[in-house]
Amino acid sequence: MLLICNLIFKQVNIISTDNYDIRFKDDGYDHLKKLIKTKSYSKFFVIVDENTKEFCLTRLQEKLSFKLEIIEINSGEINKNLNTCIDLWNNLTNLGADRKSLVINLGGGVITDMGGFIASTFKRGINFVNIPTTLLSMVDASIGSKTGINLNSIKNQIGLFSDPILVIIDTNYLITLSKRELRSGYAEIFKHSIISNSNFEKLIENPDLIYDENIIANSIELKNKIIKEDKHEANVRKYLNFGHTIGHAIESQSLKQKNKLLHGEAIAIGMICESYISSKIKGLNTEVTDKIKMHLLKFFSKVKFSKSDISEIINLIKFDKKNHLYTPKFVLAKSIGKMEFDVDVDENLIFESFSYYHK
Ligand SMILES: NC(=O)c1ccc[n+]([C@@H]2O[C@H](COP(=O)([O-])OP(=O)(O)OC[C@H]3O[C@@H](n4cnc5c(N)ncnc54)[C@H](O)[C@@H]3O)[C@@H](O)[C@H]2O)c1
Ligand SMILES: [Zn+2]
């Protein structure tokens, strides 16, 4: 059952970052047209994958009345790599892109991460716009200026901070998104509620809630507030990595498996494990820990990890670029809304957290 809840969230129209706006639907498209008038771009390139080409491109073409050059890549995390970047740079070159060209990233986090990266490195950087088309990319990947690609199985190993000139949030694109992808995006919304203590209990009490524009806007606002304080992740931005130390490693490990996990699916497991670790060394109430686990398991079915899977995951954590000198650094919760970063965690406790997850 899907419930739409408009009551608990306030309406948001524009979210301003330090360098660009996040705008919604028609206001976003109108603003893009205004920007284009002032910046005299030479050509417009839209990066799509086969799904956003089929489901999202027509809407974009209707909304923007100028000629768009389409560049298509294959969908999926597996393609967020250097080979695809080379294809994209070749395509831009062959289609005559110059320093006054604009790249429009129309897709999920794979396209906004990689499209931002290739635009920022093409001819020493050309402008780009993010138009996220998945829930996860709306509330997370398309904002915050992190762009990048994976190196072999190491997530986001290559990349740079680079701002889009605009982000357009148009929830109409979500109509064609699968339930599985919607749930994956929800993991990040729930993470935001844990780290900020905003709507945590409400979300727990409404597991059937599906997220409307206001909910999405609130989640974006929260991430934006943190980024405004600490764009380059020296301190509070690290809170956004809750669930991600273990989650990223699970995601990397699953890239090599037949049944690959989506980003949010891996992060959901990471949040359960890291909540358990929080309860053990930071005193997070065990009832809250159980609530987080039970809530997430309503959305994500359990995955079985063997001992060797867990060892492999722990090895990947040691290579996480956020860890100094290969000592795993965690973001943990003392309570909902009270987080700590750069916490050392013993390998045995990571192992133990998987037993808690499996139980
Ligand atoms: N830069 C950041 O701060 C940040 C934050 C979180 C996640 N990420 C990255 O985001 C990526 C995951 O993003 P994602 O979950 O959006 O995955 P994704 O980009 O792979 O998209 C998921 C799937 O949905 C399809 N799709 C996209 N829009 C659709 C639509 N409207 N209708 C139907 N199908 C559609 C895509 O083709 C793809 O098959 C990961 O690479 C992750 O590392 C980055
Ligand atoms: Zn994430």
Short mmCIF file of C-alpha atoms and ligand atoms in Angstrom, two decimals:
data_model
loop_
_atom_site.label_atom_id
_atom_site.label_comp_id
_atom_site.label_asym_id
_atom_site.label_seq_id
_atom_site.Cartn_x
_atom_site.Cartn_y
_atom_site.Cartn_z
CA MET A 1 0.00 0.00 0.00
CA LEU A 2 1.34 3.42 -0.85
CA LEU A 3 0.44 6.42 1.24
CA ILE A 4 1.11 9.96 0.22
CA CYS A 5 1.66 12.23 3.17
CA ASN A 6 1.65 15.96 2.62
CA LEU A 7 0.89 17.00 6.14
CA ILE A 8 4.08 16.55 8.07
CA PHE A 9 6.44 18.28 5.69
CA LYS A 10 6.61 21.90 4.73
CA GLN A 11 6.62 22.98 1.10
CA VAL A 12 10.05 23.92 -0.27
CA ASN A 13 10.45 25.85 -3.53
CA ILE A 14 14.14 26.62 -4.00
CA ILE A 15 17.10 25.25 -2.10
CA SER A 16 20.16 27.42 -2.49
CA THR A 17 23.66 26.11 -2.08
CA ASP A 18 26.71 28.39 -2.02
CA ASN A 19 27.17 28.21 -5.79
CA TYR A 20 24.00 26.96 -7.45
CA ASP A 21 20.28 26.42 -6.96
CA ILE A 22 18.29 23.24 -6.55
CA ARG A 23 14.93 23.97 -8.15
CA PHE A 24 11.77 21.99 -8.65
CA LYS A 25 9.92 20.99 -11.82
CA ASP A 26 8.87 23.86 -14.14
CA ASP A 27 10.66 26.45 -12.06
CA GLY A 28 13.82 24.40 -12.66
CA TYR A 29 13.35 24.17 -16.43
CA ASP A 30 12.46 27.90 -16.63
CA HIS A 31 15.57 28.77 -14.65
CA LEU A 32 17.71 26.66 -16.97
CA LYS A 33 16.32 28.53 -19.98
CA LYS A 34 17.18 31.84 -18.27
CA LEU A 35 20.72 30.66 -17.49
CA ILE A 36 21.19 29.59 -21.07
CA LYS A 37 20.21 33.06 -22.32
CA THR A 38 22.80 34.73 -20.12
CA LYS A 39 25.67 32.28 -20.68
CA SER A 40 25.60 31.92 -24.50
CA TYR A 41 26.38 28.20 -24.66
CA SER A 42 27.46 26.78 -28.01
CA LYS A 43 25.90 23.31 -27.79
CA PHE A 44 23.89 21.17 -25.36
CA PHE A 45 24.72 17.55 -24.65
CA VAL A 46 22.40 15.26 -22.71
CA ILE A 47 23.85 12.12 -21.18
CA VAL A 48 21.32 9.31 -20.85
CA ASP A 49 21.35 5.56 -20.43
CA GLU A 50 18.95 3.23 -22.24
CA ASN A 51 16.34 3.63 -19.48
CA THR A 52 16.43 7.39 -19.10
CA LYS A 53 16.45 7.64 -22.90
CA GLU A 54 13.26 5.59 -23.01
CA PHE A 55 11.48 7.02 -19.96
CA CYS A 56 12.81 10.53 -19.30
CA LEU A 57 14.19 12.09 -22.46
CA THR A 58 10.85 12.92 -24.10
CA ARG A 59 9.78 14.92 -21.06
CA LEU A 60 13.07 16.81 -21.04
CA GLN A 61 12.83 17.57 -24.75
CA GLU A 62 9.29 18.87 -24.25
CA LYS A 63 10.40 21.09 -21.38
CA LEU A 64 13.44 22.53 -23.18
CA SER A 65 12.74 23.82 -26.62
CA PHE A 66 16.31 23.87 -27.94
CA LYS A 67 18.32 21.26 -29.85
CA LEU A 68 19.94 18.62 -27.67
CA GLU A 69 22.73 16.27 -28.72
CA ILE A 70 22.07 12.92 -27.09
CA ILE A 71 24.91 10.74 -25.78
CA GLU A 72 23.83 7.32 -24.57
CA ILE A 73 25.76 5.03 -22.23
CA ASN A 74 24.91 1.60 -20.86
CA SER A 75 23.14 1.71 -17.51
CA GLY A 76 24.48 0.26 -14.27
CA GLU A 77 27.12 0.71 -11.60
CA ILE A 78 29.36 -1.71 -13.49
CA ASN A 79 29.71 0.93 -16.22
CA LYS A 80 30.68 3.76 -13.87
CA ASN A 81 34.28 3.38 -14.95
CA LEU A 82 37.08 4.85 -16.99
CA ASN A 83 36.09 3.02 -20.21
CA THR A 84 32.71 4.73 -20.20
CA CYS A 85 34.41 8.06 -19.50
CA ILE A 86 36.65 7.57 -22.53
CA ASP A 87 33.54 6.87 -24.65
CA LEU A 88 31.91 10.01 -23.30
CA TRP A 89 34.96 12.23 -23.91
CA ASN A 90 35.26 10.75 -27.46
CA ASN A 91 31.58 11.40 -28.11
CA LEU A 92 31.85 15.00 -26.91
CA THR A 93 34.92 15.50 -29.10
CA ASN A 94 33.36 13.90 -32.20
CA LEU A 95 30.15 15.89 -31.77
CA GLY A 96 32.11 19.14 -31.64
CA ALA A 97 31.89 20.04 -27.97
CA ASP A 98 33.92 23.08 -26.97
CA ARG A 99 34.55 25.03 -23.79
CA LYS A 100 31.18 26.78 -24.11
CA SER A 101 29.20 23.54 -24.31
CA LEU A 102 26.79 22.48 -21.58
CA VAL A 103 26.38 18.90 -20.36
CA ILE A 104 23.00 17.86 -18.95
CA ASN A 105 23.08 14.70 -16.84
CA LEU A 106 19.69 13.02 -17.13
CA GLY A 107 19.75 9.92 -14.97
CA GLY A 108 20.43 8.26 -11.66
CA GLY A 109 23.53 8.58 -9.51
CA VAL A 110 25.69 6.73 -12.01
CA ILE A 111 25.00 9.39 -14.64
CA THR A 112 25.18 12.40 -12.29
CA ASP A 113 28.44 11.13 -10.71
CA MET A 114 30.10 10.19 -14.00
CA GLY A 115 28.59 12.99 -16.11
CA GLY A 116 29.76 15.54 -13.55
CA PHE A 117 33.22 13.98 -13.64
CA ILE A 118 33.61 13.90 -17.42
CA ALA A 119 32.27 17.46 -17.78
CA SER A 120 34.60 18.76 -15.08
CA THR A 121 37.64 17.23 -16.76
CA PHE A 122 36.74 17.88 -20.43
CA LYS A 123 38.81 20.80 -21.71
CA ARG A 124 39.66 21.59 -18.08
CA GLY A 125 36.02 21.75 -17.14
CA ILE A 126 32.75 22.68 -18.82
CA ASN A 127 29.42 23.50 -17.15
CA PHE A 128 26.94 20.79 -16.28
CA VAL A 129 23.39 20.50 -14.97
CA ASN A 130 22.07 17.57 -12.96
CA ILE A 131 18.56 16.32 -13.60
CA PRO A 132 18.31 13.29 -11.30
CA THR A 133 15.74 10.69 -12.31
CA THR A 134 15.98 8.21 -9.41
CA LEU A 135 14.95 8.83 -5.82
CA LEU A 136 18.50 8.15 -4.66
CA SER A 137 20.02 10.65 -7.03
CA MET A 138 17.40 13.27 -6.11
CA VAL A 139 18.03 13.13 -2.37
CA ASP A 140 21.72 12.33 -2.47
CA ALA A 141 23.93 11.77 -5.51
CA SER A 142 23.01 14.83 -7.58
CA ILE A 143 23.69 17.29 -4.76
CA GLY A 144 26.82 17.91 -2.75
CA SER A 145 29.26 18.30 -5.66
CA LYS A 146 30.97 14.92 -5.43
CA THR A 147 31.63 13.54 -8.90
CA GLY A 148 33.54 10.43 -9.81
CA ILE A 149 33.87 6.86 -10.98
CA ASN A 150 34.90 3.46 -9.64
CA LEU A 151 38.35 1.96 -10.16
CA ASN A 152 38.10 -1.81 -10.63
CA SER A 153 35.87 -2.72 -7.71
CA ILE A 154 36.82 0.24 -5.52
CA LYS A 155 33.91 2.64 -5.28
CA ASN A 156 34.39 6.29 -6.24
CA GLN A 157 38.17 5.92 -6.18
CA ILE A 158 38.67 8.57 -8.88
CA GLY A 159 36.85 11.87 -8.79
CA LEU A 160 36.68 15.50 -7.81
CA PHE A 161 34.48 18.04 -6.11
CA SER A 162 32.73 20.03 -8.79
CA ASP A 163 29.51 22.06 -8.72
CA PRO A 164 26.76 21.79 -11.29
CA ILE A 165 25.31 25.14 -12.39
CA LEU A 166 21.83 23.91 -11.48
CA VAL A 167 20.00 20.84 -10.18
CA ILE A 168 16.42 20.25 -11.30
CA ILE A 169 14.25 17.98 -9.16
CA ASP A 170 11.31 16.71 -11.18
CA THR A 171 9.49 13.92 -9.35
CA ASN A 172 7.51 13.07 -12.51
CA TYR A 173 10.51 10.99 -13.54
CA LEU A 174 9.92 8.67 -10.57
CA ILE A 175 6.70 7.30 -12.09
CA THR A 176 8.63 4.83 -14.24
CA LEU A 177 11.19 3.90 -11.58
CA SER A 178 10.95 0.35 -10.22
CA LYS A 179 9.87 -0.27 -6.62
CA ARG A 180 13.29 -1.78 -5.95
CA GLU A 181 15.04 1.42 -7.05
CA LEU A 182 12.60 3.53 -5.01
CA ARG A 183 13.41 1.49 -1.91
CA SER A 184 17.12 1.94 -2.60
CA GLY A 185 16.62 5.70 -2.54
CA TYR A 186 14.62 5.45 0.64
CA ALA A 187 17.70 4.11 2.46
CA GLU A 188 19.31 7.54 2.07
CA ILE A 189 16.16 9.35 3.20
CA PHE A 190 16.08 7.19 6.32
CA LYS A 191 19.81 7.81 6.87
CA HIS A 192 19.16 11.55 6.77
CA SER A 193 16.43 11.11 9.38
CA ILE A 194 18.80 9.21 11.69
CA ILE A 195 21.66 11.67 11.49
CA SER A 196 19.46 14.75 11.88
CA ASN A 197 16.73 13.35 14.13
CA SER A 198 14.20 14.68 11.66
CA ASN A 199 11.04 12.61 11.25
CA PHE A 200 12.75 9.45 12.52
CA GLU A 201 9.78 8.22 14.55
CA LYS A 202 7.31 9.28 11.85
CA LEU A 203 9.11 7.26 9.22
CA ILE A 204 9.35 4.28 11.60
CA GLU A 205 5.61 4.50 12.25
CA ASN A 206 4.78 4.76 8.54
CA PRO A 207 6.65 1.97 6.77
CA ASP A 208 4.20 2.21 3.86
CA LEU A 209 4.87 5.85 3.30
CA ILE A 210 6.09 6.62 -0.18
CA TYR A 211 7.90 9.83 -0.54
CA ASP A 212 6.36 12.82 -2.21
CA GLU A 213 7.98 16.04 -3.30
CA ASN A 214 7.95 17.58 0.17
CA ILE A 215 9.63 14.59 1.73
CA ILE A 216 12.26 14.60 -0.98
CA ALA A 217 12.77 18.35 -0.58
CA ASN A 218 13.21 17.97 3.17
CA SER A 219 15.81 15.29 2.71
CA ILE A 220 17.69 17.45 0.18
CA GLU A 221 17.54 20.44 2.53
CA LEU A 222 19.11 18.41 5.26
CA LYS A 223 21.97 17.20 3.11
CA ASN A 224 22.47 20.72 1.76
CA LYS A 225 22.61 22.19 5.26
CA ILE A 226 25.43 19.81 6.16
CA ILE A 227 27.30 20.51 2.93
CA LYS A 228 27.07 24.26 3.41
CA GLU A 229 28.81 23.79 6.72
CA ASP A 230 31.48 21.42 5.46
CA LYS A 231 31.67 20.86 1.69
CA HIS A 232 35.03 19.09 1.65
CA GLU A 233 34.22 16.62 4.40
CA ALA A 234 36.60 17.87 7.07
CA ASN A 235 34.04 17.28 9.81
CA VAL A 236 30.21 17.25 9.82
CA ARG A 237 29.81 16.07 6.22
CA LYS A 238 31.28 12.81 7.46
CA TYR A 239 27.95 12.18 9.21
CA LEU A 240 26.48 11.47 5.78
CA ASN A 241 28.70 8.40 5.67
CA PHE A 242 26.68 6.69 8.37
CA GLY A 243 26.13 3.13 7.14
CA HIS A 244 28.58 3.70 4.30
CA THR A 245 31.86 2.35 5.74
CA ILE A 246 30.44 -1.15 5.79
CA GLY A 247 27.83 -0.39 3.11
CA HIS A 248 30.31 0.72 0.45
CA ALA A 249 32.42 -2.37 1.06
CA ILE A 250 29.32 -4.57 0.74
CA GLU A 251 28.43 -2.78 -2.48
CA SER A 252 31.96 -3.24 -3.88
CA GLN A 253 31.97 -6.91 -2.92
CA SER A 254 28.57 -7.45 -4.51
CA LEU A 255 29.77 -5.90 -7.79
CA LYS A 256 31.67 -9.15 -8.34
CA GLN A 257 28.69 -11.39 -7.48
CA LYS A 258 25.85 -12.64 -9.65
CA ASN A 259 23.23 -10.97 -7.46
CA LYS A 260 24.46 -7.42 -7.29
CA LEU A 261 23.13 -5.12 -4.60
CA LEU A 262 21.91 -1.63 -5.31
CA HIS A 263 23.64 1.23 -3.48
CA GLY A 264 20.77 1.80 -1.05
CA GLU A 265 20.40 -1.94 -0.42
CA ALA A 266 24.05 -2.17 0.60
CA ILE A 267 23.82 0.99 2.70
CA ALA A 268 20.73 -0.36 4.50
CA ILE A 269 22.78 -3.38 5.64
CA GLY A 270 25.63 -1.03 6.53
CA MET A 271 23.28 1.05 8.68
CA ILE A 272 22.07 -2.03 10.56
CA CYS A 273 25.63 -3.19 11.23
CA GLU A 274 26.86 0.28 12.17
CA SER A 275 23.86 0.84 14.47
CA TYR A 276 24.83 -2.37 16.24
CA ILE A 277 28.45 -1.18 16.53
CA SER A 278 27.10 2.17 17.80
CA SER A 279 25.17 0.35 20.51
CA LYS A 280 28.30 -1.53 21.56
CA ILE A 281 30.78 1.32 21.75
CA LYS A 282 28.77 4.56 21.74
CA GLY A 283 25.83 3.55 23.87
CA LEU A 284 23.11 3.81 21.21
CA ASN A 285 19.99 2.49 22.90
CA THR A 286 19.52 -1.16 21.90
CA GLU A 287 15.78 -0.62 21.42
CA VAL A 288 16.57 2.11 18.89
CA THR A 289 19.10 -0.21 17.23
CA ASP A 290 16.44 -2.90 16.92
CA LYS A 291 13.93 -0.35 15.59
CA ILE A 292 16.37 0.68 12.85
CA LYS A 293 16.98 -2.96 11.95
CA MET A 294 13.28 -3.94 11.94
CA HIS A 295 12.32 -0.87 9.93
CA LEU A 296 14.95 -1.43 7.26
CA LEU A 297 14.14 -5.13 7.01
CA LYS A 298 10.59 -4.15 6.04
CA PHE A 299 12.04 -2.65 2.87
CA PHE A 300 15.06 -4.85 2.21
CA SER A 301 15.13 -8.63 2.41
CA LYS A 302 18.04 -10.22 4.24
CA VAL A 303 21.21 -11.12 2.36
CA LYS A 304 23.34 -14.04 3.53
CA PHE A 305 27.05 -13.35 3.96
CA SER A 306 29.48 -16.23 4.46
CA LYS A 307 32.55 -15.92 6.69
CA SER A 308 34.72 -15.44 3.63
CA ASP A 309 32.33 -12.78 2.27
CA ILE A 310 32.68 -10.88 5.54
CA SER A 311 36.48 -11.19 5.48
CA GLU A 312 36.49 -9.84 1.94
CA ILE A 313 34.22 -6.96 3.01
CA ILE A 314 36.54 -6.13 5.93
CA ASN A 315 39.50 -6.06 3.56
CA LEU A 316 37.63 -3.67 1.30
CA ILE A 317 36.89 -1.42 4.29
CA LYS A 318 40.63 -1.19 4.89
CA PHE A 319 41.06 0.19 1.37
CA ASP A 320 38.26 2.74 1.77
CA LYS A 321 39.82 6.08 0.81
CA LYS A 322 38.27 7.70 3.88
CA ASN A 323 40.31 5.55 6.23
CA HIS A 324 43.69 6.78 7.34
CA LEU A 325 46.57 4.31 7.28
CA TYR A 326 44.10 1.48 6.71
CA THR A 327 42.47 1.81 10.12
CA PRO A 328 38.71 1.66 9.52
CA LYS A 329 37.06 4.95 10.53
CA PHE A 330 33.37 4.90 11.31
CA VAL A 331 30.52 7.33 11.78
CA LEU A 332 28.54 6.11 14.75
CA ALA A 333 25.41 7.25 16.59
CA LYS A 334 25.29 7.99 20.31
CA SER A 335 21.58 8.57 19.86
CA ILE A 336 19.32 9.60 16.98
CA GLY A 337 20.66 12.95 15.77
CA LYS A 338 23.87 12.73 17.81
CA MET A 339 26.65 11.37 15.67
CA GLU A 340 30.40 10.95 16.01
CA PHE A 341 32.89 10.57 13.19
CA ASP A 342 36.38 9.06 12.84
CA VAL A 343 35.70 6.30 15.34
CA ASP A 344 38.07 3.31 15.32
CA VAL A 345 36.33 -0.03 15.22
CA ASP A 346 37.90 -3.38 15.89
CA GLU A 347 37.62 -6.00 13.12
CA ASN A 348 36.02 -8.49 15.52
CA LEU A 349 33.21 -6.08 16.22
CA ILE A 350 32.58 -5.68 12.49
CA PHE A 351 32.34 -9.47 12.26
CA GLU A 352 29.96 -9.50 15.22
CA SER A 353 27.75 -6.85 13.61
CA PHE A 354 27.06 -9.23 10.73
CA SER A 355 25.85 -11.84 13.26
CA TYR A 356 23.44 -9.20 14.59
CA TYR A 357 22.28 -8.50 11.03
CA HIS A 358 21.80 -12.23 10.29
CA LYS A 359 19.97 -12.94 13.59
N1 LIG B 1 27.94 11.81 -5.46
C1 LIG B 1 27.35 11.47 -4.35
O1 LIG B 1 27.36 12.22 -3.36
C2 LIG B 1 26.62 10.17 -4.29
C3 LIG B 1 25.75 9.91 -3.21
C4 LIG B 1 25.04 8.72 -3.22
C5 LIG B 1 25.20 7.81 -4.26
N2 LIG B 1 26.04 8.09 -5.27
C6 LIG B 1 26.22 7.16 -6.38
O2 LIG B 1 24.98 7.00 -7.05
C7 LIG B 1 24.98 5.75 -7.73
C8 LIG B 1 23.65 5.06 -7.53
O3 LIG B 1 22.64 5.88 -8.08
P1 LIG B 1 21.21 5.29 -8.48
O4 LIG B 1 20.70 4.48 -7.37
O5 LIG B 1 20.42 6.42 -8.97
O6 LIG B 1 21.55 4.24 -9.62
P2 LIG B 1 21.59 4.29 -11.23
O7 LIG B 1 22.09 5.56 -11.73
O8 LIG B 1 22.30 3.05 -11.64
O9 LIG B 1 20.05 4.16 -11.63
C9 LIG B 1 19.34 3.02 -11.28
C10 LIG B 1 18.63 2.37 -12.47
O10 LIG B 1 17.44 3.11 -12.73
C11 LIG B 1 17.37 3.43 -14.11
N3 LIG B 1 16.61 4.66 -14.16
C12 LIG B 1 17.03 5.90 -13.85
N4 LIG B 1 16.00 6.75 -13.88
C13 LIG B 1 14.92 6.05 -14.24
C14 LIG B 1 13.57 6.40 -14.42
N5 LIG B 1 13.12 7.62 -14.18
N6 LIG B 1 12.71 5.42 -14.80
C15 LIG B 1 13.14 4.15 -14.99
N7 LIG B 1 14.41 3.77 -14.82
C16 LIG B 1 15.29 4.71 -14.44
C17 LIG B 1 18.80 3.50 -14.55
O11 LIG B 1 18.92 3.32 -15.93
C18 LIG B 1 19.42 2.36 -13.76
O12 LIG B 1 19.18 1.15 -14.43
C19 LIG B 1 26.15 4.96 -7.16
O13 LIG B 1 27.17 4.94 -8.13
C20 LIG B 1 26.59 5.77 -5.95
O14 LIG B 1 27.97 5.65 -5.69
C21 LIG B 1 26.75 9.25 -5.30
ZN ZN B 2 24.89 6.67 -0.22
#
